[in-house]
JSON list of C-alpha atoms in Angstrom, two decimals:
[
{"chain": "A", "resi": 1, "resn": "UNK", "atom": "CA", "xyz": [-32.65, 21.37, 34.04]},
{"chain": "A", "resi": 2, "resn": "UNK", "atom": "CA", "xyz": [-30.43, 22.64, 31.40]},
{"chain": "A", "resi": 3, "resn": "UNK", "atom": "CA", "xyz": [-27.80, 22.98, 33.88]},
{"chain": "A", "resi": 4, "resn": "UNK", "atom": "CA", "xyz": [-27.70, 19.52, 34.40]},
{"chain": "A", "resi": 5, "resn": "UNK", "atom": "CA", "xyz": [-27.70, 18.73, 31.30]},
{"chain": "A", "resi": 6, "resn": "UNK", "atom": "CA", "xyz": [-24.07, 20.41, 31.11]},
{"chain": "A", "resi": 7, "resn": "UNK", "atom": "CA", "xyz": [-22.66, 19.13, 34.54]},
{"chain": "A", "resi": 8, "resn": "UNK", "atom": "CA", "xyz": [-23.56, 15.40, 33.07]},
{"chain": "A", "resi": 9, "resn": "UNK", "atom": "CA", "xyz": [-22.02, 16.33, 29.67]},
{"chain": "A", "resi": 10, "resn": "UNK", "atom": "CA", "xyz": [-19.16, 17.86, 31.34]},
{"chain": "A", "resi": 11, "resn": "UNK", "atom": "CA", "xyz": [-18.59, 15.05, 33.50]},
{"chain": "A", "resi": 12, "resn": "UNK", "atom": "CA", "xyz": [-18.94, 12.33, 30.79]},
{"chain": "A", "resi": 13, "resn": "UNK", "atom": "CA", "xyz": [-16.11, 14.66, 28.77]},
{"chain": "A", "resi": 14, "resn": "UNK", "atom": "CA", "xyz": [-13.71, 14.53, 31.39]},
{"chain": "A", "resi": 15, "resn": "UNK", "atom": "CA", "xyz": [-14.41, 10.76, 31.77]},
{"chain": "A", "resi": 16, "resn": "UNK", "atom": "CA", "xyz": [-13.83, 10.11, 28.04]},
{"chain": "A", "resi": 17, "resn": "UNK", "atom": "CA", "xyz": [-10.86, 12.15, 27.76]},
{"chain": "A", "resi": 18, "resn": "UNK", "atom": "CA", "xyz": [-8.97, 10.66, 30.80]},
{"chain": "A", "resi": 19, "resn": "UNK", "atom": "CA", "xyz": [-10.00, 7.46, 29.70]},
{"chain": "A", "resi": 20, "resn": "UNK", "atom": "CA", "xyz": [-7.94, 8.30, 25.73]},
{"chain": "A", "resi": 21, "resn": "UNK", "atom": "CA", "xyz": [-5.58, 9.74, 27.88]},
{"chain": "A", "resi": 22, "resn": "UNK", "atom": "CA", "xyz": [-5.39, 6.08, 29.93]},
{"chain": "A", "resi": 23, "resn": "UNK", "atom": "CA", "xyz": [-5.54, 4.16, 26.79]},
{"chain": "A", "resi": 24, "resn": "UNK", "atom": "CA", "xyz": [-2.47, 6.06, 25.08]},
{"chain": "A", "resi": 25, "resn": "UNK", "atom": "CA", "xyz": [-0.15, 5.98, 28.25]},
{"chain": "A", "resi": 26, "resn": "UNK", "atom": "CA", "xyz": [-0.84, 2.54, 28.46]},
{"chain": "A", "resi": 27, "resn": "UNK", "atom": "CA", "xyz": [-0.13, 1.87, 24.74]},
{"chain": "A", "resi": 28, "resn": "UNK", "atom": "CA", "xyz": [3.29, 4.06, 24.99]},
{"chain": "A", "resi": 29, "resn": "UNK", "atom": "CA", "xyz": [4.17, 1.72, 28.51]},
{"chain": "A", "resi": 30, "resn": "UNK", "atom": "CA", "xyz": [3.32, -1.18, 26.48]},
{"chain": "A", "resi": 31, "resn": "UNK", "atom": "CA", "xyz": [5.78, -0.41, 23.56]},
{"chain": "A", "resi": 32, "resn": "UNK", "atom": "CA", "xyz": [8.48, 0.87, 26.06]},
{"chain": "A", "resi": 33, "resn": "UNK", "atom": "CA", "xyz": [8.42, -2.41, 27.30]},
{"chain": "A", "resi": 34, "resn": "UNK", "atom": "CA", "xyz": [8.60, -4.68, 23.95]},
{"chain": "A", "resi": 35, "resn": "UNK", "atom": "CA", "xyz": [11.61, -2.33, 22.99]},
{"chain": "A", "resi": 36, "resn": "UNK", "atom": "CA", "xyz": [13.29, -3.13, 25.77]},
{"chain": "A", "resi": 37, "resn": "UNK", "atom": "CA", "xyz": [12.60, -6.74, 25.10]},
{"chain": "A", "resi": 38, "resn": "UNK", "atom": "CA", "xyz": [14.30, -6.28, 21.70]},
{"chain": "A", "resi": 39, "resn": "UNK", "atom": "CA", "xyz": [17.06, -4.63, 22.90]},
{"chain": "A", "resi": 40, "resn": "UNK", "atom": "CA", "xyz": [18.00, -7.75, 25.46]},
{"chain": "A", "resi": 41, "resn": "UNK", "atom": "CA", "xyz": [17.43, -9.91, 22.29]},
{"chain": "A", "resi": 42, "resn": "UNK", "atom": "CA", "xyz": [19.57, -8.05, 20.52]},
{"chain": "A", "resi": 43, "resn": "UNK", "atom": "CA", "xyz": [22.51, -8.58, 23.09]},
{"chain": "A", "resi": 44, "resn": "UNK", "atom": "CA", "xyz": [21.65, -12.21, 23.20]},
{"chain": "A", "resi": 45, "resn": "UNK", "atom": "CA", "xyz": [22.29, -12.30, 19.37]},
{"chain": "A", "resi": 46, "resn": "UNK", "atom": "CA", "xyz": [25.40, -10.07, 19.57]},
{"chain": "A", "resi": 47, "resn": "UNK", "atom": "CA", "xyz": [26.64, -12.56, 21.92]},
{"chain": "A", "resi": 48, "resn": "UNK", "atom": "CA", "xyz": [25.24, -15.86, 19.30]},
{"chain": "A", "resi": 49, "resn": "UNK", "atom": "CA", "xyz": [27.06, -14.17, 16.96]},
{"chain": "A", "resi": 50, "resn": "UNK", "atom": "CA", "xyz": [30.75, -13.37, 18.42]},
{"chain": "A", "resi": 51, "resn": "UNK", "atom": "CA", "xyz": [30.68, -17.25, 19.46]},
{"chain": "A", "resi": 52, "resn": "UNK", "atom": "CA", "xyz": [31.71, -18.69, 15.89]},
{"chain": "A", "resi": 53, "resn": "UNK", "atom": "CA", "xyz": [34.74, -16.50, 15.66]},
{"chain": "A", "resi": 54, "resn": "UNK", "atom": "CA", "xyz": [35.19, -17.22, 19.18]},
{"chain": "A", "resi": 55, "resn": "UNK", "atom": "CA", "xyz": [35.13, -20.99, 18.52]},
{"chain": "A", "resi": 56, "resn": "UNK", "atom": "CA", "xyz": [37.31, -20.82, 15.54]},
{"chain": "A", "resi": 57, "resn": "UNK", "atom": "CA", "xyz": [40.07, -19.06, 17.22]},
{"chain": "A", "resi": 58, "resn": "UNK", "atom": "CA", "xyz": [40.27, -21.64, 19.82]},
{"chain": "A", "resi": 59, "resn": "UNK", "atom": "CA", "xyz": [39.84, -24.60, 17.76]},
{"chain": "A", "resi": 60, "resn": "UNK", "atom": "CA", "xyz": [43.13, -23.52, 16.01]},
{"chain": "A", "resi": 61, "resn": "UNK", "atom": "CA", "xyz": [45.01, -24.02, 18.81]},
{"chain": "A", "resi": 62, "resn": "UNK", "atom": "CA", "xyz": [43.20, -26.67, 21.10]},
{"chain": "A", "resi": 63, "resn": "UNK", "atom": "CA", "xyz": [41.98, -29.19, 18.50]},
{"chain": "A", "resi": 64, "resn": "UNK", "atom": "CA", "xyz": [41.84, -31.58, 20.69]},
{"chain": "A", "resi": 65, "resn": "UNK", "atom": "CA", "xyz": [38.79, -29.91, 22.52]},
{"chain": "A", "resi": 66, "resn": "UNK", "atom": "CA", "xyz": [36.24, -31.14, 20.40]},
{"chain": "A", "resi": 67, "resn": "UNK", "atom": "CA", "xyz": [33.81, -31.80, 23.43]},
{"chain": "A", "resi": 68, "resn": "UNK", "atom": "CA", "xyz": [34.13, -28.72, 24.69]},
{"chain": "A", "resi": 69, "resn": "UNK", "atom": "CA", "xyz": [33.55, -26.79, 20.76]},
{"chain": "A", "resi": 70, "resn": "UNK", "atom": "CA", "xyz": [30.53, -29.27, 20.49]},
{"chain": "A", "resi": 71, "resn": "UNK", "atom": "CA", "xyz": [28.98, -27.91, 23.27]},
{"chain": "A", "resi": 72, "resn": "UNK", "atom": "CA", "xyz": [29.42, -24.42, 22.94]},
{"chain": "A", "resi": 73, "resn": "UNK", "atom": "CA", "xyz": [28.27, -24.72, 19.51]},
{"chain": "A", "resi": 74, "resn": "UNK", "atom": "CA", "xyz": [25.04, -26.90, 20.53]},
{"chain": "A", "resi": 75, "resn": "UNK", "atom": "CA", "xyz": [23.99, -24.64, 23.30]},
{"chain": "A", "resi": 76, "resn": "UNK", "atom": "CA", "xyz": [24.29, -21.51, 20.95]},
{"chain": "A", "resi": 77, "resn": "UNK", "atom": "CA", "xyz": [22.37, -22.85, 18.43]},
{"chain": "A", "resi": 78, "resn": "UNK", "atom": "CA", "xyz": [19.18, -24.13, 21.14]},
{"chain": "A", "resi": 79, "resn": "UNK", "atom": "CA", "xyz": [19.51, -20.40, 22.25]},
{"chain": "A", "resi": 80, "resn": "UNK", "atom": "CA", "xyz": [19.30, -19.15, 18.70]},
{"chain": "A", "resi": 81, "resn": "UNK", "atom": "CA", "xyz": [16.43, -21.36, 17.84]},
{"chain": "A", "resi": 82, "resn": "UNK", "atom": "CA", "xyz": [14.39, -19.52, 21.13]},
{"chain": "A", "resi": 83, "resn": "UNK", "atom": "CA", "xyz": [12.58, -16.77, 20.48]},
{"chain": "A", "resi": 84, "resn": "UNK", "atom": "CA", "xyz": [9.03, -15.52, 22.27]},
{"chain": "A", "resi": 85, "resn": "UNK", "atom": "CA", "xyz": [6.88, -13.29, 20.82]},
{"chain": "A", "resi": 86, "resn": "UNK", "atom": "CA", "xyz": [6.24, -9.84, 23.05]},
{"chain": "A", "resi": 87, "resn": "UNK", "atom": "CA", "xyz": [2.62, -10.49, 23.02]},
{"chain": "A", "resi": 88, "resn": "UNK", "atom": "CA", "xyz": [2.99, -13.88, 24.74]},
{"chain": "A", "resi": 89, "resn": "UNK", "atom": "CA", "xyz": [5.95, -12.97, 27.30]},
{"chain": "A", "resi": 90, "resn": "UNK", "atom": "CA", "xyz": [4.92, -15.12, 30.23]},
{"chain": "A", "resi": 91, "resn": "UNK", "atom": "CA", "xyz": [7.30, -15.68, 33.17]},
{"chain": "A", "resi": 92, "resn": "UNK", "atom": "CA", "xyz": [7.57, -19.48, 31.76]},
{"chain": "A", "resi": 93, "resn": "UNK", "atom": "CA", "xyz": [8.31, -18.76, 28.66]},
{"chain": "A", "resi": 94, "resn": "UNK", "atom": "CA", "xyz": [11.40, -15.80, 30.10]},
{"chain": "A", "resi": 95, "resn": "UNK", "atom": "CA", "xyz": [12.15, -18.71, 32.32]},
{"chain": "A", "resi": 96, "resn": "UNK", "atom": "CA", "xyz": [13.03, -21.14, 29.33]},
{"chain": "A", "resi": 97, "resn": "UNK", "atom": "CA", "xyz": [14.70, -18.42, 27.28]},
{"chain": "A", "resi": 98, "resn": "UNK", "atom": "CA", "xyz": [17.11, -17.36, 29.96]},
{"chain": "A", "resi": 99, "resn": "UNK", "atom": "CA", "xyz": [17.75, -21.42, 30.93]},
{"chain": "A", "resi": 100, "resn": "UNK", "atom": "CA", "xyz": [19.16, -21.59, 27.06]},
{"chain": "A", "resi": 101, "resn": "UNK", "atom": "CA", "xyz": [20.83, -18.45, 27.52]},
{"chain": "A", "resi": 102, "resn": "UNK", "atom": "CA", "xyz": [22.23, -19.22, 30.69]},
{"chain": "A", "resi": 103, "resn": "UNK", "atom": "CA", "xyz": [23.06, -23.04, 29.29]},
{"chain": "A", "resi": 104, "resn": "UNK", "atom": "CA", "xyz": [25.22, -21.01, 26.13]},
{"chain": "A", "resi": 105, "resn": "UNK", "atom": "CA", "xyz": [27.14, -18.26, 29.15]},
{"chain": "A", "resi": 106, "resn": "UNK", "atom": "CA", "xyz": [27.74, -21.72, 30.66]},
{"chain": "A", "resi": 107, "resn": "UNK", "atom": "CA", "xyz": [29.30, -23.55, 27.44]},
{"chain": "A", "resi": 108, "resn": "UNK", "atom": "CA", "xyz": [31.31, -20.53, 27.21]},
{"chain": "A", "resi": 109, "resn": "UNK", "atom": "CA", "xyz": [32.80, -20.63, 30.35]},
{"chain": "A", "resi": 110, "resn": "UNK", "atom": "CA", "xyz": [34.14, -24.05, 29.86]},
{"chain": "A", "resi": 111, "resn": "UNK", "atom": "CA", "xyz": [35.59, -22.95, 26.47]},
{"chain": "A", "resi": 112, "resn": "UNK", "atom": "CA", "xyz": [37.19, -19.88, 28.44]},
{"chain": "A", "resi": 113, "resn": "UNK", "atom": "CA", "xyz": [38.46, -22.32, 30.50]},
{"chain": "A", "resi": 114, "resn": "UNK", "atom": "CA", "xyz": [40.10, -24.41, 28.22]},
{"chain": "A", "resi": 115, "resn": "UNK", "atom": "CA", "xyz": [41.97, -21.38, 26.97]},
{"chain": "A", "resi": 116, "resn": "UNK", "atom": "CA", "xyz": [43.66, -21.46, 30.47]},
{"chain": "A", "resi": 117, "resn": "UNK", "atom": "CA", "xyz": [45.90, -24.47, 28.88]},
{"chain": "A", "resi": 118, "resn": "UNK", "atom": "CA", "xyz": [47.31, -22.20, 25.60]},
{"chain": "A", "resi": 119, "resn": "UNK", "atom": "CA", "xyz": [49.32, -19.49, 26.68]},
{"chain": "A", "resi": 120, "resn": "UNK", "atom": "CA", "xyz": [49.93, -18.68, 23.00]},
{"chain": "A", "resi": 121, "resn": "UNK", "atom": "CA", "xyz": [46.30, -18.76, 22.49]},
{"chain": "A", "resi": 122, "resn": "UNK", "atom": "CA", "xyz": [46.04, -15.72, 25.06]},
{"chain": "A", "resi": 123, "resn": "UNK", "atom": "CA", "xyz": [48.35, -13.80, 23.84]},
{"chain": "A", "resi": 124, "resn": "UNK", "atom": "CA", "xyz": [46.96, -14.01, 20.04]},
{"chain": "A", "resi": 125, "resn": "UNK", "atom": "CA", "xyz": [45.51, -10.48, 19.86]},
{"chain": "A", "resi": 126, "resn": "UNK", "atom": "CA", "xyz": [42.25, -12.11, 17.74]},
{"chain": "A", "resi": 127, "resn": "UNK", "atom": "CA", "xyz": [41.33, -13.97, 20.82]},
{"chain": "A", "resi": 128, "resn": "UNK", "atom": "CA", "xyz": [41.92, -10.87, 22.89]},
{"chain": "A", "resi": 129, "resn": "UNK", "atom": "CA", "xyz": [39.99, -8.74, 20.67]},
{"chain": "A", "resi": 130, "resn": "UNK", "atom": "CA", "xyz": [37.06, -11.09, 20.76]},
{"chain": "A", "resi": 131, "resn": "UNK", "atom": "CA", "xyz": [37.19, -12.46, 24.88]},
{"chain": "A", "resi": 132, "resn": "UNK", "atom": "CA", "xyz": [36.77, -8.14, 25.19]},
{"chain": "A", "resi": 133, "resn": "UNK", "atom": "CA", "xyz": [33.93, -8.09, 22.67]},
{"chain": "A", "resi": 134, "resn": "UNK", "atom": "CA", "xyz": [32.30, -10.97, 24.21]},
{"chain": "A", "resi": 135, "resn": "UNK", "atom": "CA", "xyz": [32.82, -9.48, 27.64]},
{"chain": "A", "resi": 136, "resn": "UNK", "atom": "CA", "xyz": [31.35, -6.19, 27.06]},
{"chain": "A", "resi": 137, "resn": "UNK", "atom": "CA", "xyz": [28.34, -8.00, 25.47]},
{"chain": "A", "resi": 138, "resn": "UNK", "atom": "CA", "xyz": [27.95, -9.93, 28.38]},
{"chain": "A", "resi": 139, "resn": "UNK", "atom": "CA", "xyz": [27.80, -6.36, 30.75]},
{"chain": "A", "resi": 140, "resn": "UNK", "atom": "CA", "xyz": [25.54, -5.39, 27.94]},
{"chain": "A", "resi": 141, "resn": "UNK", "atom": "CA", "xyz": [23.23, -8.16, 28.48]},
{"chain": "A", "resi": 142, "resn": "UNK", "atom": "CA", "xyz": [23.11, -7.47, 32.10]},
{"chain": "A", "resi": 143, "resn": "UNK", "atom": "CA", "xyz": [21.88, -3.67, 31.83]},
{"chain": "A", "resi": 144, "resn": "UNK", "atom": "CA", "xyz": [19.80, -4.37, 28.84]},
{"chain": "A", "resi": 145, "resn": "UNK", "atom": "CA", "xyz": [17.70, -7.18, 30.95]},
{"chain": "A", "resi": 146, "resn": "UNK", "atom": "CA", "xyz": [18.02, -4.52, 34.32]},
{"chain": "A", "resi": 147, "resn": "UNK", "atom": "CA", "xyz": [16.43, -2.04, 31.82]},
{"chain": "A", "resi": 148, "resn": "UNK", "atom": "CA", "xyz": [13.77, -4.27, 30.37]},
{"chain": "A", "resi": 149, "resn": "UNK", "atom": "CA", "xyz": [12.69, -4.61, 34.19]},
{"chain": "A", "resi": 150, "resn": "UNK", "atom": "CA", "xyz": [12.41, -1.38, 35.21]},
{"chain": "A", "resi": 151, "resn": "UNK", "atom": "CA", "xyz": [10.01, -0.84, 32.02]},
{"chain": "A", "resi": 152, "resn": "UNK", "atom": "CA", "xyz": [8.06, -3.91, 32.98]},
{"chain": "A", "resi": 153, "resn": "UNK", "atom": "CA", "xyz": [7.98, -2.79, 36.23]},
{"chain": "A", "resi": 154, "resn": "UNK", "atom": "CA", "xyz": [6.56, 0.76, 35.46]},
{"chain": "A", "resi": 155, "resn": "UNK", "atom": "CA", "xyz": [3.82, -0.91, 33.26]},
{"chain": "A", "resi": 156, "resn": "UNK", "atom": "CA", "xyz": [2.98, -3.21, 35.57]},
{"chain": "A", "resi": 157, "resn": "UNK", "atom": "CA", "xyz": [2.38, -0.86, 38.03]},
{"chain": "A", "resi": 158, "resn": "UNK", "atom": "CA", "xyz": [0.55, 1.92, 35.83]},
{"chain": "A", "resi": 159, "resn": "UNK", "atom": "CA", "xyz": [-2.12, -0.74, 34.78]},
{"chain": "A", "resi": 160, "resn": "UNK", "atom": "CA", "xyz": [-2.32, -2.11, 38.68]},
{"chain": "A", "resi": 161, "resn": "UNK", "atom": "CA", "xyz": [-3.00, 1.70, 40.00]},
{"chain": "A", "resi": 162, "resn": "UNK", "atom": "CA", "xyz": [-6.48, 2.66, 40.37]},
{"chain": "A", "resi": 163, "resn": "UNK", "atom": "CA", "xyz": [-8.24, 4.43, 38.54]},
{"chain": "A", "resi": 164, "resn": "UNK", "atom": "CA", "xyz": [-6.18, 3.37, 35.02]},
{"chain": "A", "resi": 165, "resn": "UNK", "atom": "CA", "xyz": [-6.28, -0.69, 36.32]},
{"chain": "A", "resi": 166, "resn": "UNK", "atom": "CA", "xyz": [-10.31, 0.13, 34.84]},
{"chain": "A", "resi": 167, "resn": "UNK", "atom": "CA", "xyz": [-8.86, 1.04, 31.32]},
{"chain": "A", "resi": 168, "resn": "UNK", "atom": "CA", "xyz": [-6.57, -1.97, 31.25]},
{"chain": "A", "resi": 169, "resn": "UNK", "atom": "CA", "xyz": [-8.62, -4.02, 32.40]},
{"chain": "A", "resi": 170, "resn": "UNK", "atom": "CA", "xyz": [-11.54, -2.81, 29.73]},
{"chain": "A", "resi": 171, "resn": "UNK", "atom": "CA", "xyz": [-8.57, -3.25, 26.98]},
{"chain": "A", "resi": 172, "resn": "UNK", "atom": "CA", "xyz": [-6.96, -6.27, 27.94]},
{"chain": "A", "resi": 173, "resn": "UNK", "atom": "CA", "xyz": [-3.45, -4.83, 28.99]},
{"chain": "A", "resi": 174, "resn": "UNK", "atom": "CA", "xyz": [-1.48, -7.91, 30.82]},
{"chain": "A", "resi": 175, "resn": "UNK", "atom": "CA", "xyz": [1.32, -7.66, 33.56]},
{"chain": "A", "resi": 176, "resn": "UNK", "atom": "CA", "xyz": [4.54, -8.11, 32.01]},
{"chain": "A", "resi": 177, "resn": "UNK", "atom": "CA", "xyz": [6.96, -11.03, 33.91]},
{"chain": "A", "resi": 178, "resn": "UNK", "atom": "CA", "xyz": [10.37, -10.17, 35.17]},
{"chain": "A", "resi": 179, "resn": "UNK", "atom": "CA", "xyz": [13.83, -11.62, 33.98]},
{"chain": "A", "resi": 180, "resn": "UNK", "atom": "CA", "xyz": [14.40, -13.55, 37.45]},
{"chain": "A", "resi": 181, "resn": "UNK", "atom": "CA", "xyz": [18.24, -14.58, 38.63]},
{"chain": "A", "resi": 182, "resn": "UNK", "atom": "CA", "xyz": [18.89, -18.18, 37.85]},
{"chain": "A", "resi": 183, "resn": "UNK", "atom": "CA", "xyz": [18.16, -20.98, 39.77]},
{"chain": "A", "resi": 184, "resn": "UNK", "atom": "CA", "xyz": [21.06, -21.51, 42.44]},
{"chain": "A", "resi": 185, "resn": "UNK", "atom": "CA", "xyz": [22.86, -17.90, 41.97]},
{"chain": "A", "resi": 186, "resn": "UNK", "atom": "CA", "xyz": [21.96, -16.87, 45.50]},
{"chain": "A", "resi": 187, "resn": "UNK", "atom": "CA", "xyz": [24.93, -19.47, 46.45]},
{"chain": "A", "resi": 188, "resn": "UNK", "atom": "CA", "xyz": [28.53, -17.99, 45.79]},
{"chain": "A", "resi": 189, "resn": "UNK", "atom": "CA", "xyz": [30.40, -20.43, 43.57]},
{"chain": "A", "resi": 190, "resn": "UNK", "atom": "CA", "xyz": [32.89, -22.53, 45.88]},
{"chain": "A", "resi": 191, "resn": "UNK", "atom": "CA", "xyz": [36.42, -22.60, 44.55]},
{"chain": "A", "resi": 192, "resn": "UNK", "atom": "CA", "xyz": [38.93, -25.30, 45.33]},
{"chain": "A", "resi": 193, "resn": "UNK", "atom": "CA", "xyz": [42.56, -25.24, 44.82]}
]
């Protein structure tokens, strides 16, 4: 009798344990994955930021462009006004966030394109200086959102794998969504001359 009173206690220890064990993995997963949401904000925001200067340059030389500042400067501040919360990342909510994102890349573009027209606007070494900035930043954004998915990813599957899927579900521990390509990417752009 007594020894199966220590078998059960034994057994019910090793349960306990792996299931702290579990719990703090997950936890540790969970804030691996809201850093790595951070850090793509934080390249979105580098990005907000060089846009002003950006703007200014090429307003000093392209006046004329008002349209074109307008809505650079319109879709950075919708972006800037977007933020979610890491507790209430759903794939709707990443989907809205990278649509304003994607709507300010696309303002920029147009304003990049506009500096086609000012060959002494290309050669000012400001402008230079901040077209590299803002391309590194964009690269930046790129690995920063490929890293928040591999973190997603590895949470998503540590609290989907048997036997730990029992301590997240017990604890409430939700899949994390994805940062998805944009609608109409898988088509190649078609250029006309």
């Amino acid at each position: 009798m007594k020894k199966t009173w220590i078998i059960v206690i034994a057994v019910v220890a090793v349960l306990v344990i792996y299931c702290i064990s579990s719990y703090n993995s997950l936890v540790t997963q969970e804030e691996t994955v809201g850093t790595a949401w951070s850090n793509v904000e934080n390249q979105y925001q580098r990005r907000s930021d060089l846009i002003p200067n950006l703007v200014n340059t090429v307003k000093g030389y392209a006046a004329h462009e008002k349209e074109t500042f307008d809505a650079v400067v319109s879709a950075r501040a919708k972006a800037t006004q977007m933020t979610i919360d890491i507790e209430d990342l759903t794939p709707e909510k990443i989907e809205a966030y990278q649509k304003a994102q994607g709507a300010v890349g696309s303002a920029l573009s147009r304003l990049l394109a506009v500096t086609e027209n000012y060959p002494e606007l290309k050669a000012n070494e400001n402008f230079k200086e901040l077209q590299a900035q803002l391309e590194g930043t964009e690269n930046r954004i790129s690995v920063e959102r490929r890293k928040f998915n591999e973190t997603a990813r590895e949470y998503n599957t540590s609290i989907r794998r048997f036997p730990k899927n029992i301590v997240a579900s017990m604890f409430g521990f939700e899949k994390r969504p994805y940062f998805e390509a944009e609608e109409g990417s898988e088509k190649a752009p078609e250029v006309k001359f």
